[in-house]
PDB file of C-alpha atoms in Angstrom:
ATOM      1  CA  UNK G   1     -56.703  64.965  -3.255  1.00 60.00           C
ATOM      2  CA  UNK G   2     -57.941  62.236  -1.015  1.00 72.00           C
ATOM      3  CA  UNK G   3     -60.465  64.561   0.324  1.00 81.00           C
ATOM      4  CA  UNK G   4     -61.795  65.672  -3.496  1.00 86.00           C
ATOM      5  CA  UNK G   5     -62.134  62.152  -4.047  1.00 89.00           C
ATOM      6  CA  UNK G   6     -64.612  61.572  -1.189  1.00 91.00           C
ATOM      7  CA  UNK G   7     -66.284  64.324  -1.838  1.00 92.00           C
ATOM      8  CA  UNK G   8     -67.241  63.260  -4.973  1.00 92.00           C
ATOM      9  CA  UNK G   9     -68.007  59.419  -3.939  1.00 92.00           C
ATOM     10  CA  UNK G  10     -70.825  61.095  -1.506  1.00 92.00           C
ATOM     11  CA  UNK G  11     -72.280  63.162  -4.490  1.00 92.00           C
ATOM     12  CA  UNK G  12     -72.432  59.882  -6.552  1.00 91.00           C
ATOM     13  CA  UNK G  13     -74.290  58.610  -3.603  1.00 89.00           C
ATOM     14  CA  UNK G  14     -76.475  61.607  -3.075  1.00 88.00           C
ATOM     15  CA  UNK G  15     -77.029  61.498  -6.662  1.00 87.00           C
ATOM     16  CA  UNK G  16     -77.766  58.260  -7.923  1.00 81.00           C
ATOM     17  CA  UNK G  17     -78.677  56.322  -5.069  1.00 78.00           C
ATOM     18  CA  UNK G  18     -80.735  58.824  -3.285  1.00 81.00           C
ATOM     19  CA  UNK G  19     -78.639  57.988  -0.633  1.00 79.00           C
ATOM     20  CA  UNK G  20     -80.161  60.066   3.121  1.00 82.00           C
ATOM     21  CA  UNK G  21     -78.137  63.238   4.972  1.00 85.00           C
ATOM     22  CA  UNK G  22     -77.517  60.654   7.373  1.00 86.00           C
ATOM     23  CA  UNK G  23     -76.129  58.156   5.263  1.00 86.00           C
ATOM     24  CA  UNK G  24     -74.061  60.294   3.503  1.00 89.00           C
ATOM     25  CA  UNK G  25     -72.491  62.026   7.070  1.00 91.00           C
ATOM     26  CA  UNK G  26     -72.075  58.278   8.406  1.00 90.00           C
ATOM     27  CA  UNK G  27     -70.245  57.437   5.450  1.00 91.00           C
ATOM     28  CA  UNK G  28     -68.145  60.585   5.597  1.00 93.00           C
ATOM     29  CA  UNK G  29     -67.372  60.166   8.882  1.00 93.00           C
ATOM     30  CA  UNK G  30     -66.410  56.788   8.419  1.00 93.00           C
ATOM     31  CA  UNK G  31     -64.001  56.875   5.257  1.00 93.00           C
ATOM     32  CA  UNK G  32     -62.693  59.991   7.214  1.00 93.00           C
ATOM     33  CA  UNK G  33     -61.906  58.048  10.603  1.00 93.00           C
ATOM     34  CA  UNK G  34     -59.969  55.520   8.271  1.00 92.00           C
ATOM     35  CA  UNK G  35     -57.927  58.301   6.467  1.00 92.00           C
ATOM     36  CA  UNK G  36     -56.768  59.194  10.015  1.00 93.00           C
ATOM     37  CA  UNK G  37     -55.198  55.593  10.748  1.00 93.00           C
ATOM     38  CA  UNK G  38     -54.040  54.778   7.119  1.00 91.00           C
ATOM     39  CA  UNK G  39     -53.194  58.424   5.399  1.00 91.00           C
ATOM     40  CA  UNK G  40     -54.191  59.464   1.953  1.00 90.00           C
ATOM     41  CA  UNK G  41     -56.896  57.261   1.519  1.00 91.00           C
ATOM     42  CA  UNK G  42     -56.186  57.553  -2.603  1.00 89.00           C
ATOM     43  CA  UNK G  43     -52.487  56.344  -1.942  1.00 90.00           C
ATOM     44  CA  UNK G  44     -52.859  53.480   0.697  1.00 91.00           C
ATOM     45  CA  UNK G  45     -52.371  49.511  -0.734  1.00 93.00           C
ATOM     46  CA  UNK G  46     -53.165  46.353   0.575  1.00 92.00           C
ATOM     47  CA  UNK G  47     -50.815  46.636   3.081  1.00 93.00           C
ATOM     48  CA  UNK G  48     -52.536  49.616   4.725  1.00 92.00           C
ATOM     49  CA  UNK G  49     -55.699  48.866   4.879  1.00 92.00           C
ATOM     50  CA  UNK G  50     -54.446  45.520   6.360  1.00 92.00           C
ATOM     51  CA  UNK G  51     -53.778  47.417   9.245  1.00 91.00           C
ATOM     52  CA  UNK G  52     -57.009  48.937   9.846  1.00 92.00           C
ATOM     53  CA  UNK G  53     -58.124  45.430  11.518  1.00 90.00           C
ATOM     54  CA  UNK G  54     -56.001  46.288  14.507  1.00 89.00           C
ATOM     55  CA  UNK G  55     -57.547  49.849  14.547  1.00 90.00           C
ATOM     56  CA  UNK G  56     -61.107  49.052  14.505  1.00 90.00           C
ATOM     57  CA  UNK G  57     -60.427  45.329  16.592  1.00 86.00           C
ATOM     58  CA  UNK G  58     -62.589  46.774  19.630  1.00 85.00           C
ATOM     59  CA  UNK G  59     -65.694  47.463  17.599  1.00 85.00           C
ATOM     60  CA  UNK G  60     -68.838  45.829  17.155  1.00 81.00           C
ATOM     61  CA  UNK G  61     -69.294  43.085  14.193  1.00 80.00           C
ATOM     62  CA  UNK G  62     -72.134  45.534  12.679  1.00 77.00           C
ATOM     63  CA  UNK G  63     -69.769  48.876  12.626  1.00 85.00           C
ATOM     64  CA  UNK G  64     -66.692  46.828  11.687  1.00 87.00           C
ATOM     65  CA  UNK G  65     -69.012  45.603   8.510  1.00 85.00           C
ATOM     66  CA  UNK G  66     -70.378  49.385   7.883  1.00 87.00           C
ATOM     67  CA  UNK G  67     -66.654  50.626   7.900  1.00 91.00           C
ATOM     68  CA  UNK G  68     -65.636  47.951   5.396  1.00 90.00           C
ATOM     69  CA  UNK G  69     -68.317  48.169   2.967  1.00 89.00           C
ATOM     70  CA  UNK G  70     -67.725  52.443   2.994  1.00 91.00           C
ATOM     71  CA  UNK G  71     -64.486  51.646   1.977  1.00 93.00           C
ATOM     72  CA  UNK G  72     -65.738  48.858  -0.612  1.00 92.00           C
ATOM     73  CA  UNK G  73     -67.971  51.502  -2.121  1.00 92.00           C
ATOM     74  CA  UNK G  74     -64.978  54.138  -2.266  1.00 93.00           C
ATOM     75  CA  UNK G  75     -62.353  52.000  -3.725  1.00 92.00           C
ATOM     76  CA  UNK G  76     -64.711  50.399  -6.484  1.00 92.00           C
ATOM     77  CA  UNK G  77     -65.811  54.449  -6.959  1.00 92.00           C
ATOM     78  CA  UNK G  78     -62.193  55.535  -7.712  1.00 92.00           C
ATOM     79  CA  UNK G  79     -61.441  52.774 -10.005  1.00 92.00           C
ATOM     80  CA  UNK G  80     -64.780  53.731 -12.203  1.00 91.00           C
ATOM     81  CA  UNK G  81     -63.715  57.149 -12.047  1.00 90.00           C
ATOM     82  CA  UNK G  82     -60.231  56.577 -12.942  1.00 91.00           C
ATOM     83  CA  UNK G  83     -59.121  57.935  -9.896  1.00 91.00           C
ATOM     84  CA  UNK G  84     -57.182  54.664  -9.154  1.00 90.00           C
ATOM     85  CA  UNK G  85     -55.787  51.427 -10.926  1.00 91.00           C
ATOM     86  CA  UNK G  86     -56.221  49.093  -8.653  1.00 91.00           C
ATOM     87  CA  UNK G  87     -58.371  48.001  -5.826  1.00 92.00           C
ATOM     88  CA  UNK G  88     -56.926  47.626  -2.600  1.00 93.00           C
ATOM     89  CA  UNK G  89     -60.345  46.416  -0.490  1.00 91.00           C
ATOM     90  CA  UNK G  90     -60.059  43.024  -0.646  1.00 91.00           C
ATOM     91  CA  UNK G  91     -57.778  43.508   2.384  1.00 91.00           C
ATOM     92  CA  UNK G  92     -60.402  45.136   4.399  1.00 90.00           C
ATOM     93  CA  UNK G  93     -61.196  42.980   7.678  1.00 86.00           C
ATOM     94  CA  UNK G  94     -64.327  41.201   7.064  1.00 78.00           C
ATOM     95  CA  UNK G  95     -66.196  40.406   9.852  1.00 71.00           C
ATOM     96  CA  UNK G  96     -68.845  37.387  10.351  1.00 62.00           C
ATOM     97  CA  UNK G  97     -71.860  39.379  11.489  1.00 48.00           C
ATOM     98  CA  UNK G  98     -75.386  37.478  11.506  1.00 54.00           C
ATOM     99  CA  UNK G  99     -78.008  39.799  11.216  1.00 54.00           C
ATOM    100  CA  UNK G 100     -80.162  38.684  13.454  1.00 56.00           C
ATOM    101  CA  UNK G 101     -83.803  37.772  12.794  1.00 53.00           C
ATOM    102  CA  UNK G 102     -86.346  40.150  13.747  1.00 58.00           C
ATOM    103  CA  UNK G 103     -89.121  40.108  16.667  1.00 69.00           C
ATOM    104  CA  UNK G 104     -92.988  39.279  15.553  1.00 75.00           C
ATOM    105  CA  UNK G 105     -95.888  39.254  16.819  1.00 85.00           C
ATOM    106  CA  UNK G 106     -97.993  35.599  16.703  1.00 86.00           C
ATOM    107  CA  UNK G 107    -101.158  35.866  14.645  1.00 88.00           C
ATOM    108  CA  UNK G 108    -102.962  35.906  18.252  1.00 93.00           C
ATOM    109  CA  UNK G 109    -101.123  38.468  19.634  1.00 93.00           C
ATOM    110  CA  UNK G 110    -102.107  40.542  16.682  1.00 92.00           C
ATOM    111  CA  UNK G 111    -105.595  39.681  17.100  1.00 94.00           C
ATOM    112  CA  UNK G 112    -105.445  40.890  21.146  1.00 95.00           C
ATOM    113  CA  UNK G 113    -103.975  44.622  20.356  1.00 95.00           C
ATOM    114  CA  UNK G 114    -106.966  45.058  17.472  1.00 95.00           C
ATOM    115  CA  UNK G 115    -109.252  43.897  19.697  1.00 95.00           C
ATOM    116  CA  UNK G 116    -108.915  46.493  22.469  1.00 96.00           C
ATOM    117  CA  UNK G 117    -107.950  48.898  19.998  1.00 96.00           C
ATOM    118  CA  UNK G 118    -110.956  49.079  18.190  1.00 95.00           C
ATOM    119  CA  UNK G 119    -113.049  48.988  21.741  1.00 95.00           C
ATOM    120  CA  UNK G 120    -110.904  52.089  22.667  1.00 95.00           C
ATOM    121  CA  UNK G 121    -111.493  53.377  19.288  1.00 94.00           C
ATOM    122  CA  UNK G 122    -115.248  54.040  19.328  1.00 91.00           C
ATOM    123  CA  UNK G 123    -114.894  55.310  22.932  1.00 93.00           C
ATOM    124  CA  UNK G 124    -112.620  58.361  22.250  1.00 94.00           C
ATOM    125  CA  UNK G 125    -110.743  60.203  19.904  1.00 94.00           C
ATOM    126  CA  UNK G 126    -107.416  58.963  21.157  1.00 95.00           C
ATOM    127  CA  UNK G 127    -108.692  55.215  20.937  1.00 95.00           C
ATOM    128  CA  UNK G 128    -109.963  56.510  17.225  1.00 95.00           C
ATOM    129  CA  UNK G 129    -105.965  57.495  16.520  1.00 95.00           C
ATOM    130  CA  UNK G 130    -104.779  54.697  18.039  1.00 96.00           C
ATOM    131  CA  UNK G 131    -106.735  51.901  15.911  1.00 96.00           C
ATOM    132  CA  UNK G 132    -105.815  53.912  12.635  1.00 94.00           C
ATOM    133  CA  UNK G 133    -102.067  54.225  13.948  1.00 95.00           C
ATOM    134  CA  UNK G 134    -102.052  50.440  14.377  1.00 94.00           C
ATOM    135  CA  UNK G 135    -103.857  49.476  10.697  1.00 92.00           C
ATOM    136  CA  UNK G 136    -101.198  51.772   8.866  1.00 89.00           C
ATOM    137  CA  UNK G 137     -97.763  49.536  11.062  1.00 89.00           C
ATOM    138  CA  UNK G 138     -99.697  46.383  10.607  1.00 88.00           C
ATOM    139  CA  UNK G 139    -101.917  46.957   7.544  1.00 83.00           C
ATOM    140  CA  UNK G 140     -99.586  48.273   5.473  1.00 82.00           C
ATOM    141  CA  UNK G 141     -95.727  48.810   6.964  1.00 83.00           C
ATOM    142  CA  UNK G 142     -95.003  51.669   7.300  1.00 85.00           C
ATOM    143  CA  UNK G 143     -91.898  53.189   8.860  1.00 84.00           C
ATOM    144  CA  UNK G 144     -92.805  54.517  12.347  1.00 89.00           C
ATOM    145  CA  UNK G 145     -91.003  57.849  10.969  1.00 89.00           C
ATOM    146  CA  UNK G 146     -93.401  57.532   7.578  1.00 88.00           C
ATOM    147  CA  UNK G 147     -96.378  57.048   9.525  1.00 90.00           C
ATOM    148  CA  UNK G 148     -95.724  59.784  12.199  1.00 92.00           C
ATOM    149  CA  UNK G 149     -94.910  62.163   9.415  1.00 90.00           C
ATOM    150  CA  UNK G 150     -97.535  61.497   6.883  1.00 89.00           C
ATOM    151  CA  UNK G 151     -99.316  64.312   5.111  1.00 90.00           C
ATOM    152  CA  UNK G 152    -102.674  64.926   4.814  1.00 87.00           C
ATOM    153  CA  UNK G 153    -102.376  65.592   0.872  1.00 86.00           C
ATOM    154  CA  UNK G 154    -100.579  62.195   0.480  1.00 82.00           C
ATOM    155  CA  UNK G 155    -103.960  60.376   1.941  1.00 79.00           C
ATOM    156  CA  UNK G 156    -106.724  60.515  -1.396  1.00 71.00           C
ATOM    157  CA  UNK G 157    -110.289  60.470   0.243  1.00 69.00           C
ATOM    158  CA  UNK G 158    -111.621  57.488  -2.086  1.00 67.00           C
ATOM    159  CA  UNK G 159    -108.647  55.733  -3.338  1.00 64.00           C
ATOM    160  CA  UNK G 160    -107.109  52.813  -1.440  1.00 79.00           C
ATOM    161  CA  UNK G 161    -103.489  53.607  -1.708  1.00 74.00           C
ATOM    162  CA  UNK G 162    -101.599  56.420   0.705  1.00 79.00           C
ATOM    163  CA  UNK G 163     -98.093  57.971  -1.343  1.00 76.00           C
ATOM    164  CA  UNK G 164     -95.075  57.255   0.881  1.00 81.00           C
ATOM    165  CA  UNK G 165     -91.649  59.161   1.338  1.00 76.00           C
ATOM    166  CA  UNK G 166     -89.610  56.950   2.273  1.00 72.00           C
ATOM    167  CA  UNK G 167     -85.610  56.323   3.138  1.00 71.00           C
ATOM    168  CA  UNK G 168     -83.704  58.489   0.630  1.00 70.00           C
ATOM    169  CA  UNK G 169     -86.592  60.612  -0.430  1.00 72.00           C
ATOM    170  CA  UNK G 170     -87.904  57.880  -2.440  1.00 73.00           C
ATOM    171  CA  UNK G 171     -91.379  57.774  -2.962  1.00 77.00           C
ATOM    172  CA  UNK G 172     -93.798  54.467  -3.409  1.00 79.00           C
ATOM    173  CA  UNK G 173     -97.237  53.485  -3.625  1.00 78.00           C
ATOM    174  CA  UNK G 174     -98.695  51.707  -0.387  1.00 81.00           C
ATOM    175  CA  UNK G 175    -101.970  49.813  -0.807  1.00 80.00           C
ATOM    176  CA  UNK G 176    -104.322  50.680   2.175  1.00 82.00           C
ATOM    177  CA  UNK G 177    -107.049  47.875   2.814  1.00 82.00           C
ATOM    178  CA  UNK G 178    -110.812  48.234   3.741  1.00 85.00           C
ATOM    179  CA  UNK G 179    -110.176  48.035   7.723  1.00 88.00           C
ATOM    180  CA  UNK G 180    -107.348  50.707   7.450  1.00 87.00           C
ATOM    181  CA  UNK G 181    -109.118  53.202   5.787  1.00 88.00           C
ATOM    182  CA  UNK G 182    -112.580  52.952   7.967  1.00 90.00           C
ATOM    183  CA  UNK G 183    -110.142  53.672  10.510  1.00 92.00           C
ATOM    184  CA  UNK G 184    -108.635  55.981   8.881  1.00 89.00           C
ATOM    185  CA  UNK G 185    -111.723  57.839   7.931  1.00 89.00           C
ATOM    186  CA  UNK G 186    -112.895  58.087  11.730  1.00 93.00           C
ATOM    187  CA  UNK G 187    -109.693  59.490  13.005  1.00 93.00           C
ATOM    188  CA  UNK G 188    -109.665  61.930  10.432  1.00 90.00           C
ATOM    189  CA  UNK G 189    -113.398  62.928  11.330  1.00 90.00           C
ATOM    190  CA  UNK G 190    -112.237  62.887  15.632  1.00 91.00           C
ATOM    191  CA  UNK G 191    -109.006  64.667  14.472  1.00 88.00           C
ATOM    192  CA  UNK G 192    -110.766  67.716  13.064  1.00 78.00           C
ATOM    193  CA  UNK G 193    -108.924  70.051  11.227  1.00 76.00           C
ATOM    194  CA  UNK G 194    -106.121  71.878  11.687  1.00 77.00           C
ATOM    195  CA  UNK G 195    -101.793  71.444  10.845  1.00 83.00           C
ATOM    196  CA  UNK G 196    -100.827  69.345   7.697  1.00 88.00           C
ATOM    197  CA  UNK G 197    -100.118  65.654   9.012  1.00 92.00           C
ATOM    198  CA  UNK G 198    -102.384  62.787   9.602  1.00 91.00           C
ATOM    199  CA  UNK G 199    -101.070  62.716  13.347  1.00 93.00           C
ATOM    200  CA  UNK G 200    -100.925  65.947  14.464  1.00 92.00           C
ATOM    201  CA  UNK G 201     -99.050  66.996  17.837  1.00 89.00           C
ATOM    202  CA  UNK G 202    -100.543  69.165  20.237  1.00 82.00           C
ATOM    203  CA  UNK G 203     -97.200  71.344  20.412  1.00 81.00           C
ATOM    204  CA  UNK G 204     -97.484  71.634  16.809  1.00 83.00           C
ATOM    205  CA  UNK G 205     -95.931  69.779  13.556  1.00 89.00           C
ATOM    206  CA  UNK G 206     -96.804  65.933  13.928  1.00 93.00           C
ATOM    207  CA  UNK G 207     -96.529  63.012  16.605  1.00 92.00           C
ATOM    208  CA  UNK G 208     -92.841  61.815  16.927  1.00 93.00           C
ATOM    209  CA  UNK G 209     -91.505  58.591  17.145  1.00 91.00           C
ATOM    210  CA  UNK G 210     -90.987  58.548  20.993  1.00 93.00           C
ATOM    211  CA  UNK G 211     -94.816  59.093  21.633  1.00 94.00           C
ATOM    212  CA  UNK G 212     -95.548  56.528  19.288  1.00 94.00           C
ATOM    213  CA  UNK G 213     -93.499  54.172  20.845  1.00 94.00           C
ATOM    214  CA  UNK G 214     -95.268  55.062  24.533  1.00 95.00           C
ATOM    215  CA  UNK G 215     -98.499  54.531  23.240  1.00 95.00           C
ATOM    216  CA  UNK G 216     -98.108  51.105  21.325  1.00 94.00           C
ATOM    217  CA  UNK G 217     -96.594  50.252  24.890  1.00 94.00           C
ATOM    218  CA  UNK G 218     -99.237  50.924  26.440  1.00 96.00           C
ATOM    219  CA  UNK G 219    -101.550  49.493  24.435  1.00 95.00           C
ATOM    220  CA  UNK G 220     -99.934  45.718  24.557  1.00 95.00           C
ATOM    221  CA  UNK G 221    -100.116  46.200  28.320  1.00 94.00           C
ATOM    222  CA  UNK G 222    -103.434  47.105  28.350  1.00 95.00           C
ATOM    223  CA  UNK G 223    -104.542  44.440  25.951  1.00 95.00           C
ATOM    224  CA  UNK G 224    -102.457  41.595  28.453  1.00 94.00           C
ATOM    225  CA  UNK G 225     -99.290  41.703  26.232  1.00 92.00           C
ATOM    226  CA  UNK G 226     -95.787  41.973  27.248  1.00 91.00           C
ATOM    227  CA  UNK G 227     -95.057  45.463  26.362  1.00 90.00           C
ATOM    228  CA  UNK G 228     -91.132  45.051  25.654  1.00 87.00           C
ATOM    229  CA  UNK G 229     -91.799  43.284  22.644  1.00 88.00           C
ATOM    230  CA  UNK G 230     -94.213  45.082  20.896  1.00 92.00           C
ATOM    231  CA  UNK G 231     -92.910  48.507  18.838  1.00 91.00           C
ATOM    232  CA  UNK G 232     -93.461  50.597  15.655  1.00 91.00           C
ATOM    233  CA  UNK G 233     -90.723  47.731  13.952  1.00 87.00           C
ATOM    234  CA  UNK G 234     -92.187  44.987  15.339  1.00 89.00           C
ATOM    235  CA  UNK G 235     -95.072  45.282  13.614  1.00 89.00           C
ATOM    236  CA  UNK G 236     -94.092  46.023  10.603  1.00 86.00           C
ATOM    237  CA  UNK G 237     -91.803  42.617  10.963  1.00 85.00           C
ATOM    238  CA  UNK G 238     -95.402  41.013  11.744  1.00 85.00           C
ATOM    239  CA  UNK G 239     -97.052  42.419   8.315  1.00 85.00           C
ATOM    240  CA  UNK G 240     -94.095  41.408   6.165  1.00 82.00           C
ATOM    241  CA  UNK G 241     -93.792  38.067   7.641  1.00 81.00           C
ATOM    242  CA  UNK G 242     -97.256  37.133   7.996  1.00 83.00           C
ATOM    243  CA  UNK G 243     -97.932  38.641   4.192  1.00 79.00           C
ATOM    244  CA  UNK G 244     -95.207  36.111   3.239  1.00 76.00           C
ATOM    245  CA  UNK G 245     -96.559  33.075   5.151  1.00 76.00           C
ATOM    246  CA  UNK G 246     -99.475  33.946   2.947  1.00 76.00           C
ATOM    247  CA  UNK G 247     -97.831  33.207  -0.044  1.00 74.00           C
ATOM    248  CA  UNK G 248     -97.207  36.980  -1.264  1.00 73.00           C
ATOM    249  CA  UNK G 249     -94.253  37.211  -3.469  1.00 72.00           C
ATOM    250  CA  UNK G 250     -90.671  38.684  -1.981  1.00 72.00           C
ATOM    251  CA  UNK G 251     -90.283  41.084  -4.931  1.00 76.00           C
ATOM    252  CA  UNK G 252     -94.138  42.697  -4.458  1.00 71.00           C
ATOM    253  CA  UNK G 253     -93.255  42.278  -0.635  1.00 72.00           C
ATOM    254  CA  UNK G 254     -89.909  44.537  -1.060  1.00 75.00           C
ATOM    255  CA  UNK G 255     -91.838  46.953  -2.850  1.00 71.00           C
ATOM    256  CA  UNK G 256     -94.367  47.056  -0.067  1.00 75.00           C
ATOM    257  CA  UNK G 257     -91.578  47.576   2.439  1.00 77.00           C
ATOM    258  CA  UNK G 258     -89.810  50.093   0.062  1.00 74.00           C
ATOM    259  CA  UNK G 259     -86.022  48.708   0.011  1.00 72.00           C
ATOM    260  CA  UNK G 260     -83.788  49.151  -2.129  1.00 66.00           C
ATOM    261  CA  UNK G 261     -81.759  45.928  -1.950  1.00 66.00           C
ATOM    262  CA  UNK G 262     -83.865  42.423  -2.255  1.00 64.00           C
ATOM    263  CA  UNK G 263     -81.130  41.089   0.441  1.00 66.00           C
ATOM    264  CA  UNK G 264     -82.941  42.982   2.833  1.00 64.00           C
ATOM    265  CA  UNK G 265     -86.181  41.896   2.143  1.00 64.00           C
ATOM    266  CA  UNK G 266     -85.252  38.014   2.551  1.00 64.00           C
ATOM    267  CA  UNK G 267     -84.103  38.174   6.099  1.00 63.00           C
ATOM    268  CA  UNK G 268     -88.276  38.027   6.165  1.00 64.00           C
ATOM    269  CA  UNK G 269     -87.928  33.961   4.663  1.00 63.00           C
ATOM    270  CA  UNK G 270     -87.606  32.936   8.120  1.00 56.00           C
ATOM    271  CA  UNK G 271     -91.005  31.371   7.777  1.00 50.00           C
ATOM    272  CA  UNK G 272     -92.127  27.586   9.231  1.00 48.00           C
ATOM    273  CA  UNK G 273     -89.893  25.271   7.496  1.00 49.00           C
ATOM    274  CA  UNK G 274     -92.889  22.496   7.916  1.00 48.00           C
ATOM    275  CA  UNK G 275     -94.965  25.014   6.022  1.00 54.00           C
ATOM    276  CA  UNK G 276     -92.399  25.364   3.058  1.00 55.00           C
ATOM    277  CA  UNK G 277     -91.874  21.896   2.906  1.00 63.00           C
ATOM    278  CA  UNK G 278     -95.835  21.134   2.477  1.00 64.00           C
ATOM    279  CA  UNK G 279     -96.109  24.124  -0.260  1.00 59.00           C
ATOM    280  CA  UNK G 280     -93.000  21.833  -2.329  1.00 69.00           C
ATOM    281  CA  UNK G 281     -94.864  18.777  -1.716  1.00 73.00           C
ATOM    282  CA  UNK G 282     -98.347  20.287  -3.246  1.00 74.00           C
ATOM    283  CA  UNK G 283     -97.084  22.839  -5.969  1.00 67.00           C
ATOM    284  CA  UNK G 284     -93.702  20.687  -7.285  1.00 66.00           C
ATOM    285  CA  UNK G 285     -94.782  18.882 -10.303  1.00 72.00           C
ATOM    286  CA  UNK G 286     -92.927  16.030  -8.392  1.00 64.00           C
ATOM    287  CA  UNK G 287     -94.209  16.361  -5.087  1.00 58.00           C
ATOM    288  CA  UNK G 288     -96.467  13.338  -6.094  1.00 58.00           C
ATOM    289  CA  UNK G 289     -94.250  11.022  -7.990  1.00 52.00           C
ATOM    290  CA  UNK G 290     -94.338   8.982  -5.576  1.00 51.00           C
ATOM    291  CA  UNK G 291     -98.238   8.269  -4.853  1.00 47.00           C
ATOM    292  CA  UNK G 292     -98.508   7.486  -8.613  1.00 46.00           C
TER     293      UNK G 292
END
């Protein structure tokens, strides 16, 4: 029964959230691993899932939180369905994680990887893939797993946009400005033809993550960087950040990013607090009362 149930929760998932393979299987695996230290999963009460605080007491805040909110999702599930009358969640453990706030790159540090890049870029082709492989992480932010894997079809020769798949299968529109798509252009024309993605692989199929990672490495330590804390991620931090210390809104800026939950696009408000509180004193109607 238990096990019918679940099933069903993950095709809800699969189904209306466009929820990954690898979210459903983590989920699985998860509300599976709890049905092993509580029973039926459909049958247990407050009492055990109460217990499941000793069971999981070794594990880190993060997979104590993911664990929880699986079971959140499958309880609140089986009431919509009918499947049960009450929900017995609230007496999941409920760890105090912070999520911690992410790496980026100063404005300056930006400015030293572009400028070697786009020496090394005019040089050779590998300087020409490099310099469009950094536009697309900073320039627009992607995924290191959406840029590695991006089509050729999905790039349009004259329009200034490139058509994502991102987490879940979900597609979005990703602007691409002037700089990225010069580069873009003279990779393409070093690249030559040949295979289906943007960044190719010489064994076949397209670059992977790893390699990716290597060669933005290399890059910061070649352009006088520390190397450990520049990556595919980092970046992208860097272009949703510094977009927001522009003044872009979080809502176009979560479409940008392609999440699905605004909560994850406002760990990004981590932005100078004397900069916020000049932007209240010049925009608030009453951030000149008192010079009046």
């Amino acid at each position: 029964m238990a096990q019918d149930a679940v099933g069903a929760f993950l095709a809800m998932l699969a189904a209306e959230r466009g929820a990954a393979a690898n979210t459903l299987s983590a989920y699985r695996r998860d509300l599976t691993g709890a049905g092993e230290v509580i029973g039926d999963l459909l049958r247990a009460d407050k009492a055990d899932l109460a217990r499941l605080a000793s069971a999981w007491a070794d594990l880190a805040p993060a997979s104590l939180a993911r664990k929880s909110s699986a079971l959140r999702q499958f309880y609140g599930f089986c009431v919509d369905e009918g499947l049960r009358d009450d929900d017995p969640s609230p007496a999941l453990p409920r760890p105090k994680a912070r999520r911690p706030l992410p790496r980026v790159l100063s404005h300056q540090e930006v400015a030293a990887l572009f400028t070697l890049a786009e020496t090394e870029a005019a040089a050779t082709p590998e300087g020409a893939r490099m310099l469009a492989l950094l536009e697309l992480l900073y320039g627009s932010g992607l995924r290191a797993t959406e840029l590695v894997s991006l089509p050729l079809m999905a790039v349009p020769r004259d329009a200034p946009f490139v058509t994502i798949t991102g987490k879940g299968g979900q597609q979005r529109m990703v602007p691409v400005g002037g700089r990225a798509q010069a580069a873009l252009s003279q990779w393409l024309r070093a690249r030559g033809g040949g295979g289906r993605f943007v960044f190719p692989s010489p064994r076949g199929g397209h670059l992977s993550r790893v390699r990716l990672f290597q060669l933005l490495r290399d890059l910061a330590l070649r352009a006088g960087l520390d190397p450990e804390k520049v990556s595919p991620h980092v970046l992208r931090h860097a272009f949703a950040t510094h977009l927001l210390e522009g003044g872009a809104d979080l809502r176009v800026l979560q479409t940008l990013l392609g999440h699905a939950d605004i909560a994850t696009t406002q760990i990004y408000t981590h932005v100078d607090s004397a900069r916020l509180v000049a932007l209240v004193n010049a925009r608030h109607p009453l951030g000149n009362v008192g010079s009046r």
